[in-house]
Amino acid sequence: MEERSVGMEIKKQTAIRSMKYEEFKNNDYLEEMVRELNRNGAGVIVGAVDDLLNWGRSNSIWSLTFGTSCCAIEFMALGAARYDMARFGFEVTRNSPRQADMIMVLGTITYRMAPVLKRLYDQMAEPKYVIAVGGCTISGGPFLKSYHVVNGVDKIIPVDVYIPGCPPRPEAFYYGMMQLQRKMKVEKYLGGVNRKEKEPEEEK
Amino acid sequence: MTLDYYNLEPLLMYIHTSLCGVMPEWLALTLEGVVVGVIILLLYVILAIVMIYMERKVCAAFQCRIGPNRVGGKGGLLQVPADVLKMLTKEIIKLKNADNFLYNLAPFLVILASVLTFSCLPWNKGGEILHMNIGIFFILAVSSIGILGILLAGWSSNSKYSLIGAMRSGAMIISYELSIGICVLTMVVMSGTMDIQMIVSNQANGWNIFKGHIPAIAAFIIYLIAGNAEANRGPFDLAEAEQELTAGYHTEYSGLHFGFFYLAEYLNLFITAGIATTLFLGGWMPLHIAGLEGFNAVMDYIPGVVWFLGKTFFIVFLLMWIRWTFPRLRIDQVLTLEWKYLMPTSLVVLLLMTVCKIYGLTF
Amino acid sequence: MELKDKIKAIIPQAVFSETGELVVTLLPDDFRRVAETLRHDKEEPMDYLRDIVGMDWGDALGALYYLESTVTYRRITLKTSTADREQPFLPSVCDLWKTAEIKEREVYDFFGIRFLNNPDMRRIYLREDWKGYPLRKDYDMDSNPLDLDNEVNSDTTEEYYLNSDGTIKGHENTVFDRDAFVVNIGPQHPSTHGVLRMRVSLQGETICKVDPILGYIHRGIEKLNEGLTYPQTLAFTDRLDYLSAHQNRHALCMCIEKAAGIEISERAQYIRTIMDELQRIDSHLLFYSCLVMDMGGLTPFFYGFREREMILDIFEGTTGGRLIQNYNMIGGVQADLHPDFQKKVKAFIKHLRSVIKDYHDIFTGNVIATTRLKGVGVLSREDVISLGATGGTGRASGWANDVRKHHPYALYDKVDFREITYTEGDSFARYMVRMDEIMESCKIIEQLIDNIPEGEYRVKTKAIIKLPEGVFSSSVETSRGEFCVVLESHGDKYPYRLHYRSTGLPLVHAMDTACRGTKIADLIAIGGTLDFVIPDIDR
């Protein structure tokens, strides 16, 4: 009896039902890190231009329409009136990889599709980003054991953001896309790195 | 004349004479040329940004959406500048098996044609840049350079989509130029001049569309349809035809080069609307209603440039409305529409206008 | 006359299965004779080949042929096999049923069975340089590692035929000439509805030939099924045709319930039927949106999605999922209806009836839309039957093929609805069929929504479900045609083979017939009106 109740308690704790708000860790550590690194000064002109460019780039992410299966329909829902991604600067989806900034891999990638995906990625103009959407693209999902499914699109192309779900809800898409914006904002477009300046001697 | 409050000519002449006082005339002219050029380019870019923003908001409104509203304050006003910044920093891809010289030349040709046409628009009284007595003819001529750019883009990209898009565009634009030419001719017959400023000032006592009544209205409608096709906009956007040819003639262009095409598309829309305003809606002339003296006087206080932009944006809105309502035509339907319906109709309209003019049936 | 007796009259030594459903086993040569006789029967021609299901029985390779008559709607299953595993050959039936052309390719791709006299024996789902045949039981799962080299498609294909001296000869057929202007559409293309790839040869803008290349989303579901228990297999059905998720799963649940002898409650039947119809409305709204977008009109796309979101809300309330619901279970449904379900559904139908007029106003009556759709991509009644193009596509050509009407399941024999048929067979008829079906679905739901009986939403089933030996099948009418589940059980808790009839495969096959002589822009519009979903084709 004793053992059983302990077991039940453990089961209760591990069961994921919903997440408490305070437990939710937003990825704002990225900004904090950059702030920390730049605390003792960063380039005034280059830094400002960088910020401006990054602001522009992160607010104008045009995605390539690349849907292979179910997630693509949710992506369409994302573009439709209710979720309206145009509000955030994701207005335009380009069909030509040359003009796209981001490839959103929506749906399972199979062995036959893999070379095509890689080619599309190669055809895109720099700077380019990849979002892997859904279980299938992240790991192969339910088709993990199949003879014809790539177990994770990161085996072919570098992935910036993963959005889990089968398919993810449009809200999850948004969150993922915002993480990509966050990532873009801390980049140094004009080169150089975020680094900590040497602290002045007298402070030590 | 009451309108002289806003005549730019005395001001410009004053600047010119004072410049000539301190430097030789050729230098003054060069300087003015450079300043005007910069102003045109700036205006061009600013208008493009305004147009793109307007298109997004208008289409969002038609589609029960909000459109951009997060970037740069409440209305998403800075959305397009963000896009421009992005476009400027994008890589320009060099193709391996393309004709590189033509490939790089094409976007410049397109933008050149667009800027040249743009600079002919009469903004205000005395606000024209080139004053020639064949202004409208010049507009027709330079606007045709654009198609050369499109054809070159399609040919040099070495891509089948681009090629099909360019060929469609070539077939379509060359066909529709006939209708445009004939419609313009109709209005030239009515005004009796090819000088843009003269055409506008002839409309001081009433806009052409009212003065020319039936033939003028018919010509206006035909012009709008053909002009829509000239600007490669839906339902005539076969050259791009996203659903068929991914991105049509500019499939292989990236970064700034693509940006040029994008910019030119919107500015061509503006130019189409601007010429329609000039020819049919009185250009920068205020709206006058015979008999209402008070009303006319109030209208005169609004500067000409406001009138011009107001009317132009009204037509732009009409064209956007059409674009976001109709599905796309097929290539054979597009050509049938032009050769079997629009061109014969516009010829009849021209004839009608000539008859009206001869018998003094225009107001 | 009983079909059984008819076959006995032709081939006396035909073997009839004793367990499971009726399957007639024949030798390859006899099979060809029976097929011809059944196909050309005067009173009851078996002119609709529903499916060809390849099988590997270990000692023999073969196929099941599912036939149906479009006159009496009676069904029969034939089975034939060959013991030669190295060079298996079977006679082709593609001269009797055109759909066999592509279905035999599928069997060849999965099992390596070559069909004599089929003009096109290329691989269909897998790369042309793929080694082995994955659905054979002895296939080595690691024999084909990921290959990132670009695939080369050959322009020729092999055909095999039987020489008069009994030897098998092959010769090459040309798919595209050397000087044909071939444009590649897809797999990454905005309006192929997924990753369909078509090679299209053009003469100017006019289409000469369409060659669909599939398999860009072939996920090997049928092979995966063989290693899963019955309840586990359910999950994949939703991901086949995600716009018919409920209906697909309904078919598999029905098949397993039939085989296991599980009676489901009345309440569950009601819920399933209502959900199926909601799903159909959902799918047809998306059809409308996508068709209009494919034709270049962007605004109506948003209208369709606006109403579709309301259905997704209803789904979400009860099932928890938006697009993929995982709702049907063996023995009933996953969860009981949400308390607001009935209220919301009724409100939605009322709303839909009021806005459907807008849809027609902005698109159906539009002069550009009608000229682009009417008289374009015509498929005759004979074409659609021979091609096996079911669903709205078939009904637009005058073939009454609604499974709900002719082989009723769930509650479809208790409700009153009209089977929409048109006779024109062009794109416009295909479009109108779907638009009218939205209204019929509303009617069905209205008849059921107030009468949902109280009771169990799910009957208790055993934890481990084992099915008796035999072949079982069930078919439902999904949003885009007849979806059919074929299940062979050897008495285990795993299926020996679980095959799904793809609703989209015959539709893609019909592209070539429908598109020849039309323009590129029509290709997109025809593809839109045929309304296929690629993951369902590739499985």
Coordinates of C-alpha atoms in Angstrom, one line a residue, chain C residues 293-534:
Chain C
M293 CA -5.8 30.7 -55.1
D294 CA -4.4 28.4 -57.8
M295 CA -6.3 30.4 -60.3
G296 CA -4.8 33.6 -59.0
G297 CA -7.6 35.0 -57.0
L298 CA -6.3 35.5 -53.6
T299 CA -9.1 37.0 -51.7
P300 CA -11.6 34.1 -51.7
F301 CA -8.9 32.0 -50.2
F302 CA -9.3 33.9 -47.0
Y303 CA -13.0 33.5 -47.0
G304 CA -12.8 29.7 -47.2
F305 CA -10.3 29.7 -44.3
R306 CA -12.4 31.9 -42.2
E307 CA -15.3 29.4 -42.2
R308 CA -12.9 26.5 -41.9
E309 CA -11.5 27.9 -38.7
M310 CA -14.9 27.6 -37.2
I311 CA -15.0 23.8 -37.9
L312 CA -11.5 23.5 -36.5
D313 CA -12.8 25.1 -33.3
I314 CA -15.6 22.6 -33.1
F315 CA -13.1 19.7 -33.7
E316 CA -10.8 21.1 -31.1
G317 CA -13.4 21.4 -28.5
T318 CA -14.2 17.7 -28.7
T319 CA -11.1 16.0 -29.9
G320 CA -8.3 18.3 -28.9
G321 CA -6.8 18.4 -32.3
R322 CA -7.2 21.0 -35.0
L323 CA -6.1 19.4 -38.3
I324 CA -5.3 15.9 -37.1
Q325 CA -7.8 14.7 -34.5
N326 CA -7.0 11.1 -33.6
Y327 CA -10.6 10.7 -32.6
N328 CA -11.9 7.4 -33.8
M329 CA -10.9 4.3 -31.8
I330 CA -11.5 0.7 -32.2
G331 CA -14.9 0.3 -30.5
G332 CA -16.0 3.9 -30.8
V333 CA -14.5 7.2 -30.3
Q334 CA -11.8 8.6 -28.1
A335 CA -13.8 11.0 -25.9
D336 CA -17.4 12.1 -25.5
L337 CA -18.7 15.1 -27.2
H338 CA -18.1 18.5 -25.8
P339 CA -21.2 19.9 -24.0
D340 CA -21.3 22.8 -26.5
F341 CA -20.9 20.6 -29.5
Q342 CA -24.5 20.6 -30.7
K343 CA -24.9 24.3 -30.2
K344 CA -21.8 25.2 -32.0
V345 CA -22.5 22.9 -34.9
K346 CA -25.9 24.3 -35.4
A347 CA -24.6 27.8 -35.2
F348 CA -21.9 27.0 -37.7
I349 CA -24.3 25.5 -40.2
K350 CA -26.6 28.5 -40.0
H351 CA -23.6 30.7 -40.6
L352 CA -22.3 28.6 -43.5
R353 CA -25.7 28.7 -45.2
S354 CA -25.6 32.5 -45.0
V355 CA -22.1 33.0 -46.3
I356 CA -22.0 30.4 -49.1
K357 CA -23.7 32.9 -51.3
D358 CA -20.7 35.2 -51.0
Y359 CA -18.5 32.4 -52.2
H360 CA -20.6 32.0 -55.3
D361 CA -20.8 35.7 -55.8
I362 CA -17.2 36.3 -55.8
F363 CA -16.1 33.2 -57.8
T364 CA -18.7 31.0 -59.3
G365 CA -20.4 33.7 -61.3
N366 CA -17.2 35.5 -62.2
V367 CA -16.7 35.6 -66.0
I368 CA -13.0 34.8 -65.8
A369 CA -13.6 31.9 -63.5
T370 CA -16.3 30.4 -65.6
T371 CA -14.4 30.7 -68.9
R372 CA -11.4 29.2 -67.3
L373 CA -13.3 26.2 -65.8
K374 CA -16.1 25.4 -68.3
G375 CA -15.2 23.0 -71.0
V376 CA -11.7 22.5 -69.7
G377 CA -10.1 19.2 -68.7
V378 CA -13.1 17.1 -69.7
L379 CA -13.1 13.6 -68.5
S380 CA -15.9 11.4 -69.9
R381 CA -17.8 8.8 -67.9
E382 CA -15.9 6.0 -69.5
D383 CA -12.6 7.7 -68.7
V384 CA -13.4 8.2 -65.0
I385 CA -14.6 4.6 -64.5
S386 CA -11.6 3.2 -66.4
L387 CA -9.3 5.4 -64.5
G388 CA -11.0 4.6 -61.2
A389 CA -11.3 8.3 -60.4
T390 CA -13.8 8.3 -57.6
G391 CA -15.3 11.0 -55.5
G392 CA -16.3 14.3 -56.8
T393 CA -14.2 13.9 -59.9
G394 CA -16.2 10.8 -60.9
R395 CA -19.5 12.2 -60.0
A396 CA -18.8 15.3 -62.1
S397 CA -18.6 13.1 -65.1
G398 CA -21.9 11.3 -64.3
W399 CA -20.6 8.3 -62.5
A400 CA -22.7 7.7 -59.4
N401 CA -20.0 6.3 -57.1
D402 CA -20.8 7.5 -53.7
V403 CA -19.9 4.8 -51.2
R404 CA -22.3 6.3 -48.7
K405 CA -25.2 5.7 -51.1
H406 CA -24.3 2.4 -52.7
H407 CA -22.5 0.6 -49.8
P408 CA -23.9 2.4 -46.8
Y409 CA -21.9 2.4 -43.6
A410 CA -22.4 4.0 -40.2
L411 CA -25.7 5.9 -40.4
Y412 CA -25.8 6.8 -44.1
D413 CA -28.7 4.5 -44.8
K414 CA -30.8 6.3 -42.3
V415 CA -30.3 9.8 -43.4
D416 CA -31.7 11.5 -46.5
F417 CA -29.3 13.1 -48.8
R418 CA -28.8 13.6 -52.5
E419 CA -25.9 12.2 -54.4
I420 CA -24.6 15.1 -56.4
T421 CA -23.8 14.2 -60.0
Y422 CA -23.1 16.3 -63.0
T423 CA -22.6 15.1 -66.6
E424 CA -20.3 17.7 -68.1
G425 CA -17.1 16.2 -66.6
D426 CA -15.2 19.5 -66.9
S427 CA -13.4 21.5 -64.3
F428 CA -16.5 23.5 -63.6
A429 CA -18.6 20.4 -62.9
R430 CA -16.0 19.1 -60.5
Y431 CA -16.0 22.4 -58.7
M432 CA -19.8 22.5 -58.5
V433 CA -20.0 19.0 -57.2
R434 CA -17.9 20.0 -54.2
M435 CA -19.8 23.2 -53.6
D436 CA -23.1 21.3 -53.7
E437 CA -21.8 18.6 -51.4
I438 CA -21.1 21.1 -48.7
M439 CA -24.8 21.8 -48.6
E440 CA -25.7 18.1 -48.6
S441 CA -23.3 17.5 -45.7
C442 CA -25.0 20.3 -43.8
K443 CA -28.3 18.6 -44.5
I444 CA -27.0 15.3 -43.1
I445 CA -25.6 16.9 -40.0
E446 CA -28.9 18.7 -39.4
Q447 CA -30.8 15.4 -39.5
L448 CA -28.5 13.9 -36.9
I449 CA -27.4 16.6 -34.6
D450 CA -30.6 16.8 -32.5
N451 CA -31.1 13.0 -32.3
I452 CA -27.8 11.8 -30.9
P453 CA -28.8 9.0 -28.5
E454 CA -27.5 8.7 -25.0
G455 CA -25.2 5.8 -24.3
E456 CA -21.6 4.6 -24.4
Y457 CA -19.4 6.5 -26.7
R458 CA -17.0 3.6 -26.8
V459 CA -17.4 0.0 -26.1
K460 CA -14.8 -1.8 -24.0
T461 CA -12.4 -3.8 -26.1
K462 CA -9.7 -6.2 -25.1
A463 CA -6.3 -4.7 -24.4
I464 CA -4.7 -6.8 -27.1
I465 CA -6.8 -7.2 -30.2
K466 CA -6.2 -10.3 -32.4
L467 CA -8.1 -10.7 -35.6
P468 CA -9.0 -14.0 -37.1
E469 CA -7.2 -15.2 -40.2
G470 CA -8.4 -13.9 -43.6
V471 CA -8.6 -10.9 -45.8
F472 CA -10.9 -8.0 -44.6
S473 CA -11.7 -4.8 -46.2
S474 CA -13.9 -1.8 -45.8
S475 CA -14.4 1.3 -47.7
V476 CA -15.7 4.8 -46.9
E477 CA -16.4 7.9 -48.9
T478 CA -13.7 10.4 -47.9
S479 CA -13.7 14.0 -49.0
R480 CA -12.1 13.1 -52.3
G481 CA -13.2 9.6 -53.2
E482 CA -13.4 6.1 -52.1
F483 CA -10.9 5.2 -49.5
C484 CA -10.5 1.5 -48.9
V485 CA -8.7 -0.5 -46.3
V486 CA -7.5 -4.0 -47.1
L487 CA -6.2 -6.0 -44.2
E488 CA -4.7 -9.4 -44.3
S489 CA -4.5 -11.1 -40.9
H490 CA -2.7 -14.2 -40.0
G491 CA -4.2 -14.4 -36.6
D492 CA -1.6 -12.2 -34.8
K493 CA -1.9 -9.0 -33.0
Y494 CA -0.1 -7.4 -35.9
P495 CA -1.5 -7.1 -39.4
Y496 CA 0.2 -9.3 -42.0
R497 CA -0.4 -6.6 -44.5
L498 CA -2.4 -3.4 -44.2
H499 CA -3.1 -1.6 -47.5
Y500 CA -4.8 1.6 -48.1
R501 CA -6.5 2.5 -51.3
S502 CA -5.2 5.9 -52.2
T503 CA -8.0 8.2 -53.3
G504 CA -5.6 10.5 -55.1
L505 CA -3.5 8.1 -57.1
P506 CA -6.2 7.6 -59.8
L507 CA -6.8 11.3 -59.8
V508 CA -3.1 12.1 -60.5
H509 CA -3.2 9.4 -63.2
A510 CA -6.1 11.2 -64.7
M511 CA -4.1 14.4 -65.1
D512 CA -2.5 13.2 -68.3
T513 CA -5.9 12.4 -69.9
A514 CA -7.5 15.7 -68.7
C515 CA -4.7 18.0 -69.5
R516 CA -3.6 17.1 -73.0
G517 CA -4.2 20.0 -75.3
T518 CA -4.9 22.5 -72.6
K519 CA -2.6 25.3 -71.4
I520 CA -0.2 25.4 -68.5
A521 CA -2.6 27.6 -66.6
D522 CA -5.3 25.0 -67.1
L523 CA -3.0 22.3 -65.7
I524 CA -3.0 24.1 -62.4
A525 CA -6.8 24.7 -62.5
I526 CA -7.4 21.0 -63.4
G527 CA -5.1 19.8 -60.7
G528 CA -7.0 22.1 -58.3
T529 CA -10.4 20.7 -59.3
L530 CA -9.3 17.1 -59.2
D531 CA -8.4 17.9 -55.6
F532 CA -5.8 15.4 -54.5
V533 CA -3.7 15.3 -51.4
I534 CA -0.2 14.0 -52.0

